[in-house]
Tab-separated table of C-alpha atoms in Angstrom:
chain	number	residue	atom	x	y	z
L	18	UNK	CA	6.259	27.056	-20.662
L	19	UNK	CA	4.841	30.480	-19.958
L	20	UNK	CA	3.867	31.188	-16.353
L	21	UNK	CA	0.181	31.316	-17.337
L	22	UNK	CA	0.455	27.874	-18.948
L	23	UNK	CA	2.121	26.512	-15.816
L	24	UNK	CA	-0.589	28.129	-13.738
L	25	UNK	CA	-3.324	26.569	-15.832
L	26	UNK	CA	-1.611	23.172	-15.837
L	27	UNK	CA	-1.222	23.255	-12.060
L	28	UNK	CA	-4.850	24.304	-11.742
L	29	UNK	CA	-6.049	21.431	-13.900
L	30	UNK	CA	-3.832	18.945	-12.056
L	31	UNK	CA	-5.254	20.233	-8.778
L	32	UNK	CA	-8.837	19.863	-9.955
L	33	UNK	CA	-8.128	16.352	-11.249
L	34	UNK	CA	-6.540	15.398	-7.924
L	35	UNK	CA	-9.547	16.744	-6.045
L	36	UNK	CA	-11.893	14.876	-8.347
L	37	UNK	CA	-9.866	11.691	-7.693
L	38	UNK	CA	-10.194	12.102	-3.940
L	39	UNK	CA	-13.886	12.941	-4.278
L	40	UNK	CA	-14.624	9.833	-6.352
L	41	UNK	CA	-12.591	7.675	-3.937
L	42	UNK	CA	-14.649	9.074	-1.074
L	43	UNK	CA	-17.812	8.489	-3.103
L	44	UNK	CA	-16.877	4.849	-3.703
L	45	UNK	CA	-16.119	4.363	-0.024
L	46	UNK	CA	-19.360	6.005	1.098
L	47	UNK	CA	-21.357	3.799	-1.256
L	48	UNK	CA	-19.703	0.653	0.135
L	49	UNK	CA	-20.346	1.716	3.732
L	50	UNK	CA	-23.937	2.714	2.915
L	51	UNK	CA	-24.656	-0.680	1.390
L	52	UNK	CA	-23.374	-2.455	4.525
L	53	UNK	CA	-25.517	-0.119	6.660
L	54	UNK	CA	-28.577	-0.903	4.546
L	55	UNK	CA	-27.967	-4.646	4.821
L	56	UNK	CA	-27.379	-4.343	8.582
L	57	UNK	CA	-30.549	-2.337	9.121
L	58	UNK	CA	-29.139	-0.493	12.117
L	59	UNK	CA	-26.763	2.425	12.751
L	60	UNK	CA	-23.048	1.698	12.367
L	61	UNK	CA	-20.580	2.268	15.180
L	62	UNK	CA	-16.906	3.186	14.841
L	63	UNK	CA	-16.420	2.171	18.487
L	64	UNK	CA	-17.605	-1.389	17.838
L	65	UNK	CA	-15.457	-1.514	14.703
L	66	UNK	CA	-12.386	-0.497	16.681
L	67	UNK	CA	-13.038	-3.111	19.382
L	68	UNK	CA	-13.400	-5.852	16.788
L	69	UNK	CA	-10.268	-4.835	14.890
L	70	UNK	CA	-8.008	-4.343	17.912
L	71	UNK	CA	-9.338	-7.312	19.877
L	72	UNK	CA	-7.803	-10.762	20.262
L	73	UNK	CA	-9.980	-13.644	19.133
L	74	UNK	CA	-9.695	-17.371	19.743
L	75	UNK	CA	-12.252	-18.679	17.264
L	76	UNK	CA	-10.095	-18.383	14.146
L	77	UNK	CA	-6.827	-19.839	12.926
L	78	UNK	CA	-4.121	-20.010	15.618
L	79	UNK	CA	-1.534	-17.957	13.697
L	80	UNK	CA	-3.880	-15.002	13.200
L	81	UNK	CA	-5.591	-14.150	16.509
L	82	UNK	CA	-6.219	-10.499	15.558
L	83	UNK	CA	-6.548	-8.086	12.678
L	84	UNK	CA	-3.507	-6.333	14.119
L	85	UNK	CA	-1.437	-9.517	13.700
L	86	UNK	CA	-0.821	-8.205	10.175
L	87	UNK	CA	-2.107	-4.632	10.109
L	88	UNK	CA	-0.412	-3.697	13.457
L	89	UNK	CA	-1.932	-1.310	15.994
L	90	UNK	CA	-0.535	1.735	14.183
L	91	UNK	CA	-2.920	1.938	11.260
L	92	UNK	CA	-1.338	5.049	9.806
L	93	UNK	CA	1.857	3.090	9.314
L	94	UNK	CA	2.600	-0.012	7.246
L	95	UNK	CA	1.651	-3.496	8.352
L	96	UNK	CA	3.362	-6.785	7.586
L	97	UNK	CA	2.130	-10.159	6.379
L	98	UNK	CA	3.268	-13.333	8.113
L	99	UNK	CA	5.546	-13.890	5.120
L	100	UNK	CA	7.318	-10.594	5.852
L	101	UNK	CA	5.853	-8.467	3.077
L	102	UNK	CA	4.831	-4.892	3.802
L	103	UNK	CA	1.122	-3.966	3.786
L	104	UNK	CA	0.083	-0.391	2.970
L	105	UNK	CA	-1.428	1.628	5.846
L	106	UNK	CA	-5.116	1.003	6.580
L	107	UNK	CA	-6.034	4.515	7.775
L	108	UNK	CA	-7.741	6.465	4.992
L	109	UNK	CA	-5.828	9.619	5.994
L	110	UNK	CA	-2.584	7.789	5.234
L	111	UNK	CA	-3.904	5.884	2.214
L	112	UNK	CA	-6.821	7.634	0.421
L	113	UNK	CA	-7.369	4.742	-2.018
L	114	UNK	CA	-8.511	2.428	0.787
L	115	UNK	CA	-11.978	0.778	0.688
L	116	UNK	CA	-12.973	2.087	-2.722
L	117	UNK	CA	-13.259	-1.171	-4.707
L	118	UNK	CA	-16.220	-3.249	-3.486
L	119	UNK	CA	-14.894	-6.547	-4.880
L	120	UNK	CA	-11.475	-6.020	-3.264
L	121	UNK	CA	-13.047	-5.115	0.069
L	122	UNK	CA	-15.315	-8.180	-0.020
L	123	UNK	CA	-12.453	-10.502	-0.980
L	124	UNK	CA	-10.345	-9.417	1.970
L	125	UNK	CA	-13.191	-9.358	4.488
L	126	UNK	CA	-13.967	-12.890	3.352
L	127	UNK	CA	-10.424	-14.119	3.883
L	128	UNK	CA	-9.462	-12.116	6.946
L	129	UNK	CA	-12.661	-12.558	8.955
L	130	UNK	CA	-12.385	-16.282	8.364
L	131	UNK	CA	-8.700	-16.357	9.363
L	132	UNK	CA	-9.177	-14.256	12.520
L	133	UNK	CA	-12.736	-15.072	13.632
L	134	UNK	CA	-13.258	-18.453	11.997
L	135	UNK	CA	-16.406	-17.164	10.292
L	136	UNK	CA	-17.636	-14.492	7.925
L	137	UNK	CA	-18.163	-10.977	9.231
L	138	UNK	CA	-21.757	-9.735	9.231
L	139	UNK	CA	-22.731	-6.649	7.209
L	140	UNK	CA	-22.995	-4.791	10.528
L	141	UNK	CA	-19.435	-5.742	11.485
L	142	UNK	CA	-18.094	-4.804	8.045
L	143	UNK	CA	-19.893	-1.464	8.218
L	144	UNK	CA	-18.586	-0.817	11.732
L	145	UNK	CA	-15.024	-1.689	10.690
L	146	UNK	CA	-15.038	0.558	7.625
L	147	UNK	CA	-16.656	3.407	9.545
L	148	UNK	CA	-13.824	3.283	12.061
L	149	UNK	CA	-10.999	2.735	9.543
L	150	UNK	CA	-12.299	5.624	7.401
L	151	UNK	CA	-12.277	7.980	10.383
L	152	UNK	CA	-8.566	7.441	11.073
R	26	UNK	CA	19.535	-2.928	-14.788
R	27	UNK	CA	22.758	-2.446	-12.869
R	28	UNK	CA	23.542	-6.005	-13.759
R	29	UNK	CA	23.005	-5.462	-17.470
R	30	UNK	CA	25.140	-2.333	-17.465
R	31	UNK	CA	27.909	-4.215	-15.730
R	32	UNK	CA	27.774	-7.042	-18.234
R	33	UNK	CA	27.692	-4.562	-21.112
R	34	UNK	CA	30.672	-2.687	-19.759
R	35	UNK	CA	32.737	-5.795	-19.266
R	36	UNK	CA	31.813	-7.860	-22.263
R	37	UNK	CA	30.801	-5.451	-24.963
R	38	UNK	CA	27.593	-5.714	-26.937
R	39	UNK	CA	28.337	-8.728	-29.125
R	40	UNK	CA	29.167	-11.029	-26.266
R	41	UNK	CA	26.103	-9.698	-24.492
R	42	UNK	CA	23.949	-11.075	-27.277
R	43	UNK	CA	25.682	-14.424	-26.876
R	44	UNK	CA	25.230	-14.287	-23.113
R	45	UNK	CA	21.527	-13.518	-23.437
R	46	UNK	CA	21.020	-16.291	-25.946
R	47	UNK	CA	22.728	-18.664	-23.517
R	48	UNK	CA	20.626	-17.452	-20.578
R	49	UNK	CA	17.433	-17.877	-22.599
R	50	UNK	CA	18.402	-21.438	-23.393
R	51	UNK	CA	18.721	-22.338	-19.721
R	52	UNK	CA	15.652	-24.087	-18.370
R	53	UNK	CA	14.079	-22.594	-15.212
R	54	UNK	CA	15.959	-23.650	-12.121
R	55	UNK	CA	19.321	-24.238	-13.700
R	56	UNK	CA	22.257	-22.820	-11.858
R	57	UNK	CA	23.930	-20.097	-13.885
R	58	UNK	CA	27.539	-19.121	-13.440
R	59	UNK	CA	26.736	-16.515	-10.796
R	60	UNK	CA	24.074	-18.401	-8.879
R	61	UNK	CA	20.629	-19.782	-9.314
R	62	UNK	CA	18.170	-18.230	-11.715
R	63	UNK	CA	14.410	-18.821	-11.645
R	64	UNK	CA	12.241	-17.152	-14.230
R	65	UNK	CA	10.008	-14.668	-12.363
R	66	UNK	CA	6.236	-14.940	-12.708
R	67	UNK	CA	5.078	-13.234	-15.905
R	68	UNK	CA	1.298	-13.672	-15.641
R	69	UNK	CA	-0.380	-10.517	-14.320
R	70	UNK	CA	-3.111	-12.348	-12.394
R	71	UNK	CA	-0.621	-14.642	-10.708
R	72	UNK	CA	1.607	-11.696	-9.850
R	73	UNK	CA	-1.228	-9.607	-8.409
R	74	UNK	CA	-2.869	-12.344	-6.353
R	75	UNK	CA	0.157	-14.190	-4.988
R	76	UNK	CA	2.158	-11.047	-4.312
R	77	UNK	CA	-0.573	-9.563	-2.127
R	78	UNK	CA	0.943	-11.475	0.785
R	79	UNK	CA	4.402	-12.626	-0.315
R	80	UNK	CA	6.693	-12.560	-3.280
R	81	UNK	CA	5.115	-14.301	-6.284
R	82	UNK	CA	7.360	-17.353	-6.087
R	83	UNK	CA	8.612	-18.615	-9.444
R	84	UNK	CA	6.543	-21.567	-10.642
R	85	UNK	CA	9.777	-23.481	-11.294
R	86	UNK	CA	10.431	-23.815	-7.579
R	87	UNK	CA	7.839	-26.587	-7.160
R	88	UNK	CA	6.647	-29.484	-9.319
R	89	UNK	CA	3.162	-29.490	-10.846
R	90	UNK	CA	1.639	-31.849	-8.290
R	91	UNK	CA	2.719	-29.558	-5.451
R	92	UNK	CA	1.080	-26.543	-7.108
R	93	UNK	CA	-2.074	-28.546	-7.738
R	94	UNK	CA	-2.330	-29.634	-4.110
R	95	UNK	CA	-1.583	-26.149	-2.818
R	96	UNK	CA	-4.124	-24.474	-5.086
R	97	UNK	CA	-6.754	-27.018	-4.028
R	98	UNK	CA	-6.672	-25.836	-0.410
R	99	UNK	CA	-6.546	-22.034	-0.436
R	100	UNK	CA	-9.000	-21.645	2.477
R	101	UNK	CA	-6.224	-23.089	4.636
R	102	UNK	CA	-3.116	-21.669	3.024
R	103	UNK	CA	-0.349	-22.221	5.576
R	104	UNK	CA	-2.662	-21.156	8.371
R	105	UNK	CA	-4.475	-18.374	6.528
R	106	UNK	CA	-7.566	-18.134	4.388
R	107	UNK	CA	-6.382	-17.170	0.892
R	108	UNK	CA	-9.598	-18.081	-0.946
R	109	UNK	CA	-10.105	-16.967	-4.536
R	110	UNK	CA	-13.065	-17.106	-6.877
R	111	UNK	CA	-13.081	-20.203	-9.108
R	112	UNK	CA	-12.108	-18.429	-12.330
R	113	UNK	CA	-9.068	-16.727	-10.794
R	114	UNK	CA	-8.045	-19.915	-9.059
R	115	UNK	CA	-8.204	-21.892	-12.317
R	116	UNK	CA	-6.167	-19.247	-14.162
R	117	UNK	CA	-3.443	-19.267	-11.531
R	118	UNK	CA	-3.340	-23.060	-11.236
R	119	UNK	CA	-2.976	-23.413	-15.003
R	120	UNK	CA	-0.035	-20.995	-15.076
R	121	UNK	CA	1.756	-22.613	-12.153
R	122	UNK	CA	1.323	-26.125	-13.501
R	123	UNK	CA	2.458	-25.131	-17.004
R	124	UNK	CA	5.592	-23.476	-15.628
R	125	UNK	CA	6.347	-25.877	-12.783
R	126	UNK	CA	9.735	-27.528	-12.235
R	127	UNK	CA	10.182	-29.985	-15.129
R	128	UNK	CA	9.559	-33.612	-14.180
R	129	UNK	CA	13.169	-34.634	-14.641
R	130	UNK	CA	14.667	-31.658	-12.824
R	131	UNK	CA	16.437	-32.156	-9.525
R	132	UNK	CA	13.720	-30.206	-7.719
R	133	UNK	CA	10.901	-32.378	-9.065
R	134	UNK	CA	12.776	-35.642	-8.622
R	135	UNK	CA	13.589	-34.801	-4.997
R	136	UNK	CA	9.873	-34.622	-4.152
R	137	UNK	CA	8.535	-37.170	-6.634
R	138	UNK	CA	7.098	-39.602	-4.081
R	139	UNK	CA	4.966	-39.352	-0.967
R	140	UNK	CA	2.643	-36.481	-0.101
R	141	UNK	CA	3.239	-33.427	-2.264
R	142	UNK	CA	5.545	-30.933	-0.566
R	143	UNK	CA	3.713	-27.625	-0.298
R	144	UNK	CA	6.330	-25.364	1.188
R	145	UNK	CA	9.220	-24.432	-1.077
R	146	UNK	CA	11.342	-24.184	2.072
R	147	UNK	CA	10.619	-27.858	2.817
R	148	UNK	CA	11.893	-29.240	-0.474
R	149	UNK	CA	15.185	-31.140	-0.144
R	150	UNK	CA	16.581	-28.792	-2.770
R	151	UNK	CA	15.813	-25.643	-0.736
R	152	UNK	CA	17.051	-27.192	2.491
R	153	UNK	CA	20.324	-28.242	0.879
R	154	UNK	CA	20.895	-24.787	-0.606
R	155	UNK	CA	20.452	-23.099	2.781
R	156	UNK	CA	21.996	-25.672	5.103
R	157	UNK	CA	25.212	-24.597	6.756
R	158	UNK	CA	25.215	-21.308	4.904
R	159	UNK	CA	22.349	-19.672	6.757
R	160	UNK	CA	21.898	-20.005	10.491
R	161	UNK	CA	18.326	-20.921	11.493
R	162	UNK	CA	18.331	-17.784	13.678
R	163	UNK	CA	18.725	-15.565	10.606
R	164	UNK	CA	15.137	-16.362	9.612
R	165	UNK	CA	13.908	-15.059	12.976
R	166	UNK	CA	15.569	-11.685	12.465
R	167	UNK	CA	12.669	-9.178	12.374
R	168	UNK	CA	13.979	-7.833	9.072
R	169	UNK	CA	13.592	-11.279	7.539
R	170	UNK	CA	10.648	-12.585	9.537
R	171	UNK	CA	10.010	-15.666	7.421
R	172	UNK	CA	11.627	-18.152	5.075
R	173	UNK	CA	9.156	-16.864	2.498
R	174	UNK	CA	10.891	-13.484	2.414
R	175	UNK	CA	13.551	-14.386	-0.182
R	176	UNK	CA	14.312	-10.793	-1.056
R	177	UNK	CA	15.505	-10.023	2.487
R	178	UNK	CA	18.759	-11.793	1.571
R	179	UNK	CA	18.570	-12.402	-2.184
R	180	UNK	CA	18.414	-8.806	-3.412
R	181	UNK	CA	17.836	-9.858	-7.004
R	182	UNK	CA	15.031	-12.314	-6.192
R	183	UNK	CA	12.277	-10.275	-7.830
R	184	UNK	CA	14.274	-10.402	-11.066
R	185	UNK	CA	14.979	-14.110	-10.741
R	186	UNK	CA	18.460	-14.107	-9.268
R	187	UNK	CA	19.075	-16.086	-6.094
R	188	UNK	CA	22.855	-16.146	-5.944
R	189	UNK	CA	24.470	-15.987	-2.499
R	190	UNK	CA	24.380	-12.463	-1.139
C-alpha cells in the first residue's frame, strides 16, 4: 500500500470508530432520556450510586447488592455467582454499555428483582444509568 | 485445535477420519478413551442466554424432566432472577429437552425417580465423578468460586472435554 492509501484507510477507520462511539452514546442518551421522561423529575447520579453500592435486605439472600456481582470497582471486571467474568460496567471502560434498550430492560428486570425483591422504577433506572455513564 | 493437531501428528490423516467417525457415533455423555465428552451447546440462543452467567452446560448433563422443571422456574434460578420472555424460554426449553441425557443413560437413570434434580452438581453421576478426586475445599478457591465453573479445572470444557486435568 502507498502511504497515501494507508493514510486514507486510517482516516476512514478513525471516522468509522468515532461514528460508532457517537451512535453508542446516542443510544445511551435516548435510553436515559426515556427513563427521565417516564420519571417526570430530574435524574441524580448521587442517588444512583447510593442504590448501586448499597446493601439491601428485601431481595434474594444470595444477592444483597449490585456489587455482589459487579464489584465496587466498576472499571474492572465483575464476577457472577457461578464464577464467570462480567465485563466492566463503567462506560469509560466499556463504551458499548447501556446502548441496547431491550438488553438494559432485561437485566434491570432480573437484577432489581434479585437484589431489591421488586422492579426498579423509571427514576431509579435513570439515576443508575446516569451514574454508571459518568464513570 | 491443539488436540486435533496432536491427533493428526500421531495418527496420520486416515486414522483421523476413523477416529472422527467413531467420536461422532458416540452418544452424548459417553466416556471416550481420554475422558468424558459432552457435546457443547450448538444453539445460538441457548449459548447467548445461558452463558451470560455461567458456561452453557451441555444439555446431555441432565435428563429432560430436569430441564423442564428448571426452565419452569427462571424467576428463582438457584437464588437469582433469570427471567426470560416466553418465546426465548420456549426456544431454549425445546433445545435442552431434545438434547437431554437419553432416558436409558446412566445419568438419566440415576435421577429417574423423586423430585427432578436441578443442579448438575447434585446428580449422583456428577458426585461420583468428583468424589475423592477433588477436595470440597477446591471449590471454595477464589479462582474456582463455584461448582458451576467447570472450565476452572476442565480446560477443554467449552469444547466438550471433561477429562481429568
